[in-house]
Coordinates of C-alpha atoms in Angstrom, one line a residue:
M104 CA 89.8 -50.2 0.5
Q105 CA 89.9 -49.5 -3.2
E106 CA 87.4 -46.9 -4.6
L107 CA 84.3 -48.8 -5.9
H108 CA 84.5 -47.2 -9.3
D109 CA 88.2 -48.5 -9.7
L110 CA 87.2 -52.2 -9.2
K111 CA 87.3 -54.5 -12.2
D112 CA 85.7 -57.9 -12.9
E113 CA 88.8 -59.9 -12.0
D114 CA 89.1 -58.0 -8.6
L115 CA 85.6 -59.3 -7.6
R116 CA 86.2 -63.0 -8.7
G117 CA 88.5 -63.7 -5.9
L118 CA 86.5 -62.1 -3.2
A119 CA 84.4 -64.0 -0.6
P120 CA 80.6 -63.7 -0.7
E121 CA 80.7 -61.8 2.5
A122 CA 83.1 -59.2 1.1
V123 CA 80.9 -58.8 -2.2
T124 CA 77.8 -58.3 0.0
A125 CA 79.6 -55.7 2.0
L126 CA 80.7 -53.9 -1.2
A127 CA 77.2 -54.0 -2.6
Q128 CA 75.8 -52.4 0.6
Q129 CA 78.5 -49.7 0.6
M130 CA 77.7 -48.8 -3.0
L131 CA 73.9 -48.7 -2.2
Q132 CA 74.5 -46.4 0.7
R133 CA 76.7 -44.1 -1.4
L134 CA 74.1 -44.0 -4.1
R135 CA 71.4 -43.1 -1.5
H136 CA 73.6 -40.3 -0.1
Q137 CA 74.3 -38.8 -3.5
D138 CA 70.5 -39.1 -4.3
S139 CA 69.8 -37.1 -1.1
E140 CA 72.3 -34.5 -1.9
I141 CA 70.9 -34.1 -5.5
K142 CA 67.3 -33.7 -4.1
F143 CA 68.4 -31.2 -1.5
K144 CA 70.3 -29.1 -4.2
D145 CA 67.4 -29.2 -6.6
A146 CA 65.0 -28.1 -3.8
K147 CA 67.3 -25.2 -2.9
I148 CA 67.6 -24.1 -6.6
E149 CA 63.8 -24.4 -6.9
K150 CA 63.2 -22.3 -3.7
I151 CA 65.6 -19.6 -4.9
T152 CA 64.2 -19.6 -8.3
F153 CA 60.7 -19.2 -6.9
Q154 CA 61.8 -16.2 -4.6
L155 CA 63.5 -14.5 -7.6
A156 CA 60.4 -15.0 -9.7
R157 CA 58.1 -13.5 -7.0
L158 CA 60.5 -10.6 -6.6
K159 CA 60.4 -9.8 -10.3
A160 CA 56.6 -9.9 -10.1
W161 CA 56.6 -7.5 -7.2
K162 CA 59.0 -5.3 -9.0
G163 CA 56.9 -5.2 -12.2
G164 CA 53.6 -4.8 -10.4
A165 CA 54.5 -2.1 -7.9
K166 CA 51.9 0.7 -8.1
T167 CA 53.2 4.2 -7.9
E168 CA 50.1 5.6 -6.5
A169 CA 50.0 3.0 -3.7
M170 CA 52.9 4.4 -1.8
S171 CA 54.6 7.7 -1.1
A172 CA 57.9 8.7 -3.0
E173 CA 59.9 7.9 0.0
Q174 CA 58.3 4.4 0.5
R175 CA 58.6 3.6 -3.2
R176 CA 62.4 4.7 -3.2
L177 CA 63.0 2.3 -0.2
F178 CA 60.9 -0.4 -1.9
E179 CA 63.1 -0.2 -5.0
E180 CA 66.3 -0.1 -3.1
T181 CA 65.3 -3.2 -1.1
L182 CA 64.3 -4.9 -4.4
V183 CA 67.8 -4.3 -5.8
E184 CA 69.5 -5.7 -2.7
D185 CA 67.2 -8.8 -2.6
E186 CA 67.5 -9.5 -6.2
A187 CA 71.4 -9.3 -6.1
S188 CA 71.4 -11.5 -3.1
L189 CA 69.2 -14.2 -4.6
L190 CA 71.1 -14.2 -7.9
A191 CA 74.3 -14.7 -5.9
L192 CA 72.8 -17.7 -4.0
L193 CA 71.5 -19.1 -7.3
R194 CA 74.9 -18.9 -8.9
Q195 CA 76.5 -20.5 -5.8
A196 CA 73.9 -23.4 -6.0
K197 CA 74.6 -24.0 -9.7
V198 CA 78.3 -23.7 -9.4
E199 CA 78.8 -27.3 -10.6
A200 CA 76.3 -27.1 -13.4
P201 CA 77.6 -26.1 -17.0
A202 CA 76.3 -22.9 -18.3
S203 CA 73.7 -23.4 -21.0
S204 CA 73.7 -21.7 -24.4
E205 CA 70.6 -19.9 -23.4
D206 CA 72.2 -18.4 -20.3
S207 CA 75.3 -17.4 -22.4
A208 CA 73.1 -15.6 -24.9
K209 CA 71.4 -13.7 -22.0
T210 CA 74.7 -12.6 -20.7
R211 CA 75.9 -11.4 -24.2
S212 CA 72.8 -9.5 -24.6
A213 CA 72.7 -7.9 -21.2
P214 CA 72.8 -4.0 -21.4
R215 CA 76.1 -2.3 -20.7
R216 CA 76.4 -0.4 -17.3
K217 CA 76.8 3.4 -17.7
P218 CA 80.5 4.4 -18.0
L219 CA 82.3 5.9 -15.0
P220 CA 82.5 9.7 -15.2
D221 CA 85.7 11.0 -16.9
E222 CA 86.4 13.6 -14.2
L223 CA 87.1 10.8 -11.6
R224 CA 90.6 10.4 -10.6
R225 CA 92.2 7.3 -12.2
V226 CA 94.8 5.1 -10.5
V227 CA 96.4 3.0 -13.2
H228 CA 97.7 -0.5 -12.5
H229 CA 99.8 -2.2 -15.2
H230 CA 99.8 -6.0 -15.5
E231 CA 102.2 -7.8 -17.8
P232 CA 103.4 -11.3 -18.0
E233 CA 106.5 -12.1 -16.1
N234 CA 108.1 -13.6 -19.2
T235 CA 107.5 -12.1 -22.6
N236 CA 109.4 -14.6 -24.6
C237 CA 107.5 -17.0 -26.8
P238 CA 106.4 -20.0 -24.7
S239 CA 107.0 -22.4 -27.7
A240 CA 110.0 -24.6 -27.0
E241 CA 111.0 -24.5 -30.7
C242 CA 110.9 -20.6 -30.7
G243 CA 111.6 -18.7 -27.4
K244 CA 112.0 -15.3 -29.2
P245 CA 110.9 -12.1 -27.6
M246 CA 107.2 -11.3 -28.3
T247 CA 105.7 -8.0 -29.4
R248 CA 102.9 -6.1 -27.5
V249 CA 100.0 -6.0 -29.9
G250 CA 97.3 -4.5 -27.6
E251 CA 95.7 -4.4 -24.3
D252 CA 92.4 -5.1 -22.4
V253 CA 91.2 -2.3 -20.0
S254 CA 88.8 -2.9 -17.1
E255 CA 87.7 -0.4 -14.5
R256 CA 86.5 -0.8 -11.0
L257 CA 85.0 1.9 -8.9
D258 CA 86.7 2.6 -5.5
I259 CA 86.5 5.2 -2.6
V260 CA 88.6 6.8 -0.1
P261 CA 86.7 7.9 2.9
A262 CA 86.6 11.6 3.9
E263 CA 90.2 12.7 4.6
F264 CA 91.0 15.4 7.1
F265 CA 94.1 17.5 6.4
V266 CA 95.7 20.7 7.8
H267 CA 96.4 23.9 6.0
R268 CA 99.7 25.3 7.4
H269 CA 100.1 29.0 6.6
I270 CA 103.5 30.1 7.0
Y271 CA 103.9 34.0 7.0
G272 CA 107.5 35.0 6.5
K273 CA 109.0 37.9 8.6
W274 CA 111.4 40.3 6.8
A275 CA 113.3 42.8 8.8
C276 CA 115.6 45.6 7.7
R277 CA 118.7 45.7 10.1
C278 CA 119.3 49.3 9.2
C279 CA 115.8 50.8 9.7
Q280 CA 114.7 48.3 12.3
C281 CA 111.4 47.8 10.5
L282 CA 109.6 44.5 10.1
V283 CA 107.5 43.4 7.0
Q284 CA 105.1 40.5 6.9
A285 CA 102.3 39.4 4.7
P286 CA 98.8 40.2 6.2
A287 CA 96.8 37.1 7.4
L288 CA 94.3 35.8 5.0
P289 CA 90.7 36.5 6.2
Q290 CA 88.8 33.4 7.1
I291 CA 85.1 32.8 7.4
I292 CA 85.6 31.9 11.0
D293 CA 88.2 34.3 12.3
G294 CA 90.7 32.8 14.8
G295 CA 88.9 29.4 14.5
M296 CA 90.2 26.0 13.6
P297 CA 88.1 25.1 10.6
A298 CA 89.0 26.1 7.1
A299 CA 86.3 26.9 4.6
G300 CA 86.1 23.4 3.3
L301 CA 85.3 21.9 6.6
V302 CA 82.7 24.5 7.4
A303 CA 81.1 23.7 4.0
H304 CA 81.3 20.0 4.7
T305 CA 79.6 20.4 8.1
L306 CA 76.8 22.5 6.5
I307 CA 76.3 20.1 3.5
S308 CA 76.2 17.1 5.8
R309 CA 73.4 18.6 7.8
F310 CA 71.3 20.5 5.2
V311 CA 71.9 18.2 2.2
D312 CA 72.7 15.0 3.7
H313 CA 70.5 15.4 6.7
L314 CA 73.1 14.3 9.2
P315 CA 72.5 15.6 12.8
Y316 CA 75.5 16.9 14.6
Y317 CA 75.8 14.0 16.9
R318 CA 76.2 11.7 13.9
Q319 CA 78.8 14.1 12.3
K320 CA 80.7 14.0 15.5
A321 CA 80.8 10.2 15.5
I322 CA 81.9 10.2 11.8
N323 CA 84.7 12.7 12.5
A324 CA 85.9 10.7 15.6
R325 CA 86.6 7.7 13.3
S326 CA 89.4 9.9 11.9
N327 CA 90.7 10.7 15.3
V328 CA 89.3 14.4 15.0
H329 CA 87.4 15.6 18.0
T330 CA 84.5 17.9 17.1
P331 CA 81.8 18.3 19.9
R332 CA 78.2 18.9 18.8
S333 CA 78.4 22.4 20.3
T334 CA 81.5 23.2 18.1
L335 CA 79.7 21.9 14.9
A336 CA 76.7 24.1 15.8
S337 CA 78.9 27.1 16.4
W338 CA 80.6 26.6 13.0
S339 CA 77.2 26.5 11.3
G340 CA 75.9 29.5 13.3
Q341 CA 78.9 31.8 12.3
A342 CA 78.7 30.5 8.6
G343 CA 75.0 31.2 8.5
A344 CA 75.5 34.8 9.8
A345 CA 78.2 35.3 7.1
L346 CA 75.9 34.1 4.3
E347 CA 73.1 36.3 5.2
P348 CA 74.1 39.2 2.8
L349 CA 74.3 36.7 -0.1
Y350 CA 70.9 35.3 1.0
E351 CA 69.3 38.8 0.7
A352 CA 70.9 39.3 -2.8
H353 CA 69.5 35.9 -3.7
K354 CA 66.0 36.9 -2.4
R355 CA 66.0 40.0 -4.7
F356 CA 67.0 37.7 -7.7
V357 CA 64.2 35.2 -7.0
L358 CA 61.6 37.9 -6.5
A359 CA 62.6 39.7 -9.7
A360 CA 60.8 36.9 -11.6
R361 CA 57.4 37.6 -13.1
V362 CA 56.1 34.1 -12.2
L363 CA 56.6 32.6 -8.8
H364 CA 55.7 29.3 -7.3
A365 CA 54.9 29.2 -3.6
D366 CA 54.2 26.5 -1.0
E367 CA 54.7 25.9 2.7
T368 CA 55.6 22.8 4.8
P369 CA 55.5 22.3 8.7
V370 CA 58.7 22.0 10.7
A371 CA 58.8 21.2 14.5
M372 CA 60.6 23.9 16.5
L373 CA 61.8 23.5 20.1
D374 CA 59.8 25.4 22.7
P375 CA 61.9 25.4 25.8
G376 CA 59.4 27.1 27.9
A377 CA 56.8 24.5 27.3
G378 CA 59.4 21.6 27.4
K379 CA 58.2 20.4 24.1
T380 CA 58.1 21.4 20.3
K381 CA 55.7 23.6 18.5
R382 CA 54.9 23.7 14.9
A383 CA 56.7 26.3 12.6
Y384 CA 56.6 26.6 8.9
V385 CA 59.0 26.9 6.0
W386 CA 57.6 29.0 3.1
A387 CA 59.2 28.3 -0.3
Y388 CA 59.3 30.6 -3.3
A389 CA 60.7 29.6 -6.8
R390 CA 61.0 31.2 -10.0
G391 CA 58.7 29.9 -12.7
A392 CA 59.1 26.3 -13.8
F393 CA 59.8 27.5 -17.3
D394 CA 62.3 30.1 -16.2
A395 CA 65.7 30.0 -18.0
V396 CA 67.6 30.7 -14.8
P397 CA 65.9 28.8 -11.9
G398 CA 66.1 29.7 -8.1
V399 CA 64.5 28.9 -4.9
I400 CA 64.4 30.8 -1.6
Y401 CA 63.1 29.7 1.7
D402 CA 61.7 31.7 4.6
F403 CA 61.4 30.1 8.1
C404 CA 58.4 31.5 10.0
V405 CA 56.7 30.7 13.3
G406 CA 53.3 30.4 11.8
R407 CA 51.2 29.8 8.7
G408 CA 49.3 33.0 8.6
A409 CA 49.1 35.2 5.6
R410 CA 51.1 37.9 7.2
F411 CA 54.3 35.9 6.7
P412 CA 54.2 35.6 2.9
I413 CA 52.8 39.2 2.7
A414 CA 55.9 40.5 4.5
F415 CA 58.2 38.4 2.5
L416 CA 56.8 39.3 -1.0
G417 CA 56.2 43.0 0.1
A418 CA 59.9 43.5 0.7
A419 CA 61.2 42.9 -2.9
G420 CA 64.2 45.0 -3.5
N421 CA 63.6 48.8 -3.3
D422 CA 60.0 48.6 -4.5
R423 CA 57.8 49.4 -1.5
K424 CA 54.8 48.2 -3.3
G425 CA 56.2 44.7 -3.3
W426 CA 56.5 41.7 -5.8
R427 CA 54.0 41.7 -8.7
G428 CA 53.2 39.0 -11.1
T429 CA 51.6 35.5 -11.3
L430 CA 51.6 33.4 -8.2
V431 CA 51.3 29.6 -8.9
R432 CA 50.0 28.1 -5.6
D433 CA 47.4 25.7 -4.0
E434 CA 44.1 26.9 -2.7
Y435 CA 45.1 27.5 0.7
K436 CA 43.0 30.5 1.9
A437 CA 46.0 32.6 3.1
Y438 CA 47.1 33.0 -0.5
D439 CA 43.9 35.1 -1.1
S440 CA 45.2 37.8 1.3
V441 CA 48.6 37.6 -0.3
L442 CA 47.2 38.2 -3.7
S443 CA 45.0 41.1 -2.7
A444 CA 47.8 42.8 -0.7
V445 CA 49.3 44.3 -3.8
P446 CA 47.6 45.1 -7.1
D447 CA 48.6 43.4 -10.3
R448 CA 49.1 40.1 -8.6
M449 CA 47.3 37.2 -10.4
A450 CA 46.5 33.7 -9.2
A451 CA 47.4 30.4 -11.1
G452 CA 46.1 27.1 -9.9
C453 CA 47.5 23.6 -9.7
L454 CA 46.1 20.9 -11.9
A455 CA 48.1 18.3 -9.8
H456 CA 45.9 19.2 -6.8
A457 CA 42.7 18.9 -8.7
R458 CA 43.7 15.6 -10.0
R459 CA 44.5 14.3 -6.4
K460 CA 40.9 14.9 -5.5
F461 CA 39.7 12.4 -8.1
D462 CA 42.7 10.0 -7.5
E463 CA 41.6 9.9 -3.7
L464 CA 38.2 8.5 -4.9
L465 CA 40.0 5.4 -6.3
R466 CA 42.4 4.7 -3.5
D467 CA 41.9 1.7 -1.4
G468 CA 40.1 -0.1 -4.0
G469 CA 37.4 2.4 -4.5
R470 CA 35.3 2.5 -7.7
S471 CA 34.1 5.7 -9.3
A472 CA 33.3 6.1 -13.0
V473 CA 33.5 9.9 -12.6
A474 CA 36.9 9.7 -11.1
T475 CA 38.2 7.4 -13.8
E476 CA 37.1 9.5 -16.7
A477 CA 38.2 12.7 -15.0
L478 CA 41.7 11.2 -14.7
Q479 CA 41.6 10.3 -18.4
H480 CA 40.7 13.9 -19.3
I481 CA 43.6 15.3 -17.1
A482 CA 46.0 12.7 -18.6
R483 CA 45.3 14.1 -22.0
I484 CA 46.0 17.5 -20.9
Y485 CA 49.4 16.5 -19.3
R486 CA 50.3 14.5 -22.6
A487 CA 49.8 17.6 -24.6
E488 CA 51.7 19.8 -22.2
R489 CA 54.8 17.5 -22.2
Q490 CA 55.3 18.3 -25.8
M491 CA 55.7 22.0 -24.9
I492 CA 58.5 21.9 -22.4
L493 CA 61.2 23.1 -24.6
M494 CA 59.1 25.8 -26.4
T495 CA 59.5 29.5 -25.9
P496 CA 56.6 31.1 -23.9
D497 CA 55.2 32.5 -27.1
E498 CA 55.4 29.2 -28.9
R499 CA 53.9 27.5 -25.8
L500 CA 50.9 30.0 -25.5
T501 CA 50.2 29.4 -29.2
A502 CA 50.4 25.6 -28.9
R503 CA 48.0 25.7 -25.8
R504 CA 45.5 27.7 -27.8
E505 CA 45.5 25.2 -30.5
S506 CA 45.8 21.8 -28.6
T507 CA 45.0 22.1 -24.9
R508 CA 42.4 24.9 -24.7
P509 CA 39.8 22.6 -26.4
L510 CA 40.7 19.8 -23.9
W511 CA 40.0 22.2 -21.1
E512 CA 36.7 23.2 -22.5
Q513 CA 35.7 19.7 -22.9
L514 CA 36.7 19.0 -19.3
H515 CA 34.7 22.0 -18.0
A516 CA 31.6 21.0 -19.8
W517 CA 31.8 17.4 -18.7
L518 CA 32.4 18.3 -15.0
A519 CA 29.4 20.8 -15.2
L520 CA 27.2 18.0 -16.6
E521 CA 28.4 15.4 -14.0
R522 CA 27.9 17.8 -11.1
G523 CA 24.2 17.8 -11.7
H524 CA 24.1 13.9 -11.4
V525 CA 25.8 13.5 -8.0
P526 CA 24.3 14.4 -4.6
D527 CA 25.6 17.6 -2.7
G528 CA 28.1 16.8 0.1
S529 CA 29.4 13.6 -1.7
A530 CA 33.1 13.0 -2.1
T531 CA 32.5 13.0 -5.8
A532 CA 30.7 16.4 -5.6
K533 CA 33.6 17.9 -3.5
A534 CA 36.2 16.7 -6.1
I535 CA 34.2 18.3 -8.9
D536 CA 33.6 21.4 -7.1
Y537 CA 37.3 21.8 -6.4
S538 CA 37.9 22.2 -10.0
L539 CA 34.8 24.2 -11.0
N540 CA 35.1 26.7 -8.0
H541 CA 38.8 27.4 -9.0
W542 CA 38.5 27.3 -12.7
P543 CA 39.9 30.8 -13.5
A544 CA 43.1 30.0 -11.6
L545 CA 43.4 26.5 -13.0
T546 CA 43.2 27.9 -16.6
N547 CA 45.5 31.0 -15.9
H548 CA 48.3 29.3 -17.9
L549 CA 46.1 29.5 -21.1
L550 CA 46.7 33.2 -21.0
N551 CA 50.4 33.3 -20.1
G552 CA 53.0 31.0 -21.8
E553 CA 55.4 31.4 -18.8
V554 CA 52.9 29.8 -16.3
S555 CA 53.0 26.1 -15.5
I556 CA 49.8 24.0 -15.2
D557 CA 50.8 22.8 -11.8
N558 CA 52.9 23.5 -8.6
N559 CA 54.9 20.3 -8.8
S560 CA 58.3 22.0 -9.2
I561 CA 58.0 23.9 -5.9
E562 CA 56.7 20.7 -4.1
N563 CA 59.9 18.9 -5.3
L564 CA 62.0 21.8 -3.8
V565 CA 60.2 21.7 -0.5
R566 CA 61.0 17.9 -0.2
P567 CA 64.4 18.4 1.2
W568 CA 62.8 19.9 4.3
A569 CA 60.5 16.9 4.8
M570 CA 63.5 14.6 4.5
G571 CA 65.4 16.8 6.9
R572 CA 62.9 17.0 9.7
K573 CA 62.8 13.3 9.9
A574 CA 66.6 13.4 10.6
W575 CA 67.0 16.4 12.7
L576 CA 63.5 16.0 14.4
F577 CA 63.2 19.6 15.1
A578 CA 64.7 23.1 14.8
G579 CA 66.3 24.4 17.9
S580 CA 65.1 27.9 17.6
E581 CA 63.7 30.5 15.4
L582 CA 67.2 31.7 14.6
A583 CA 68.4 28.1 13.8
G584 CA 65.4 27.8 11.4
Q585 CA 66.4 31.1 9.7
R586 CA 70.1 30.0 9.4
A587 CA 68.9 26.6 7.9
A588 CA 66.7 28.6 5.3
I589 CA 69.7 30.7 4.4
V590 CA 71.9 27.7 3.8
M591 CA 69.2 25.6 2.1
S592 CA 68.2 28.5 -0.3
L593 CA 71.8 28.8 -1.6
V594 CA 72.6 25.1 -1.8
Q595 CA 69.4 24.0 -3.4
S596 CA 69.6 26.9 -6.0
A597 CA 73.2 25.8 -6.7
K598 CA 71.9 22.2 -7.4
L599 CA 69.3 23.6 -9.8
Q600 CA 72.2 25.3 -11.7
G601 CA 74.0 22.0 -11.8
H602 CA 76.7 22.9 -9.3
E603 CA 78.2 20.3 -6.8
P604 CA 76.9 21.7 -3.5
W605 CA 80.2 21.3 -1.4
A606 CA 82.3 22.8 -4.2
Y607 CA 80.0 25.8 -4.5
L608 CA 79.8 26.4 -0.8
K609 CA 83.4 25.8 -0.1
D610 CA 84.4 28.3 -2.8
V611 CA 81.8 30.9 -1.6
L612 CA 82.9 30.7 2.1
T613 CA 86.5 31.1 1.0
R614 CA 85.8 34.2 -1.1
L615 CA 83.1 35.9 1.0
P616 CA 85.5 37.5 3.6
M617 CA 87.3 39.3 0.7
Q618 CA 84.2 40.0 -1.5
L619 CA 83.2 43.6 -2.1
N620 CA 79.5 44.3 -1.2
S621 CA 79.1 45.9 -4.6
R622 CA 80.1 42.5 -6.3
I623 CA 78.2 40.2 -3.9
D624 CA 75.9 39.1 -6.8
D625 CA 79.0 37.3 -8.4
L626 CA 78.7 34.7 -5.7
L627 CA 75.0 33.9 -6.3
P628 CA 74.4 30.4 -7.6
H629 CA 73.3 31.4 -11.1
N630 CA 76.4 33.8 -11.5
W631 CA 79.0 31.6 -9.7
Q632 CA 82.2 30.6 -11.4
R633 CA 84.8 28.7 -9.5
G634 CA 87.4 30.9 -8.0
S635 CA 91.1 30.5 -8.8
E636 CA 93.2 28.7 -6.1
A637 CA 96.3 30.6 -7.2
T638 CA 94.9 33.9 -5.8
R639 CA 94.5 32.4 -2.3
G640 CA 98.0 31.9 -1.2
S641 CA 100.2 28.8 -1.6
L642 CA 99.3 25.4 -0.3
Q643 CA 101.6 22.7 0.8
L644 CA 100.4 19.4 2.0
L645 CA 102.7 18.0 4.7

């Protein structure tokens, strides 16, 4: 039967009434089907549009104080995935609809993505027409290349294993019957299978990317490389022992600072005798937040008592009296003993901790006029401090005397006044007392331009341990925890210096067996310069 839209008036004149009725019914049925499809498509577009609008509302209305940093990061990643999925569905649903001028304008005004880094390897693909003669029938002459359009797409090659084959030539004198051969290059793991790059990759995977050994084993197996968990652990153990002298040198560097930040975080440690885990602690010490050469060092300890930081800070370099300077810390009582253990140690408090006391009063929909006003006072102080980040210590101290000292004086007077209006033992009284009782430490930075107003910098440097303990679950032993502290100290300090962790660790592990003890400081993160491959023997990839 002919298509209905192709029928003409003369075609219908010769048809019987029954045929005309059948055609009319067929046309009506088709119209109903098309109407149903349009309604379904409109409903689908409306549903996707609603979901996309709701997603954008969530994205714009997310409260940073309502969730932890890790939850917020996961929330944002999920939003990006969902938004991309919904936009793809919406484009698919509108595939037959012509693009409006408004959509075209939005596309043109969309911000450009960040360009791909110049240091990435480029694989160039040339695309030219098969025929470069003029397509015009009247011409047909060869055309001239007048330009080009370039587009870039990011790609990846998964981790590739390869083998270093070292060939040591043997040279013999037939007259003297003597044999000469180049000495074997020293390796970080003598007589073992892994090169420095593989050992560094194993350490980075565990202590930076937080991959347990069983996951590394499965990943390596996809490349047909068999690395049992015990083998990976053995490599890490030997590398950690080799890095210990560098760790001690790094410790001397960090403890040479006049301003230190300190914090601690719990880590589970296996207790084989009890058949379960027990709580251990990682103590973190970092050079001042305004220090021109940053650095952090970790100390794995079986407890949280004051004796652990006292032992660590009391063994700085060759000075038996221990480290001296200003210690930025929270109000954990153990730090009182640490500060009194050596003369000339001063305490600096953390404004972020004082702020959290008031912020807790407003959580879960709570209402507190005192907390709201306290947060406003503290916000003004932080706004002023942000203008001083790039100043020298002397300039910062002068600026604080002129701009932030009056704000602190106003805050103190207001807190003292409000304390008399709230009952003892209340949550508001405890929040106010925290600031008033520790006022000298909180305002120590007003006397020293090198001191930060809070301890946030060290808290950020402790975060990798919090992420790691969720992946590894626990440290296998005290020695394992100490090895982790060695690697984490060097790698995190390398990141602070802007170094790529694997490149730094691989180069250090390659050079360390040949490094003189008197020049061990050359391998510290703040002194490191990539070694020359030309000095390490020839490399031929087969």
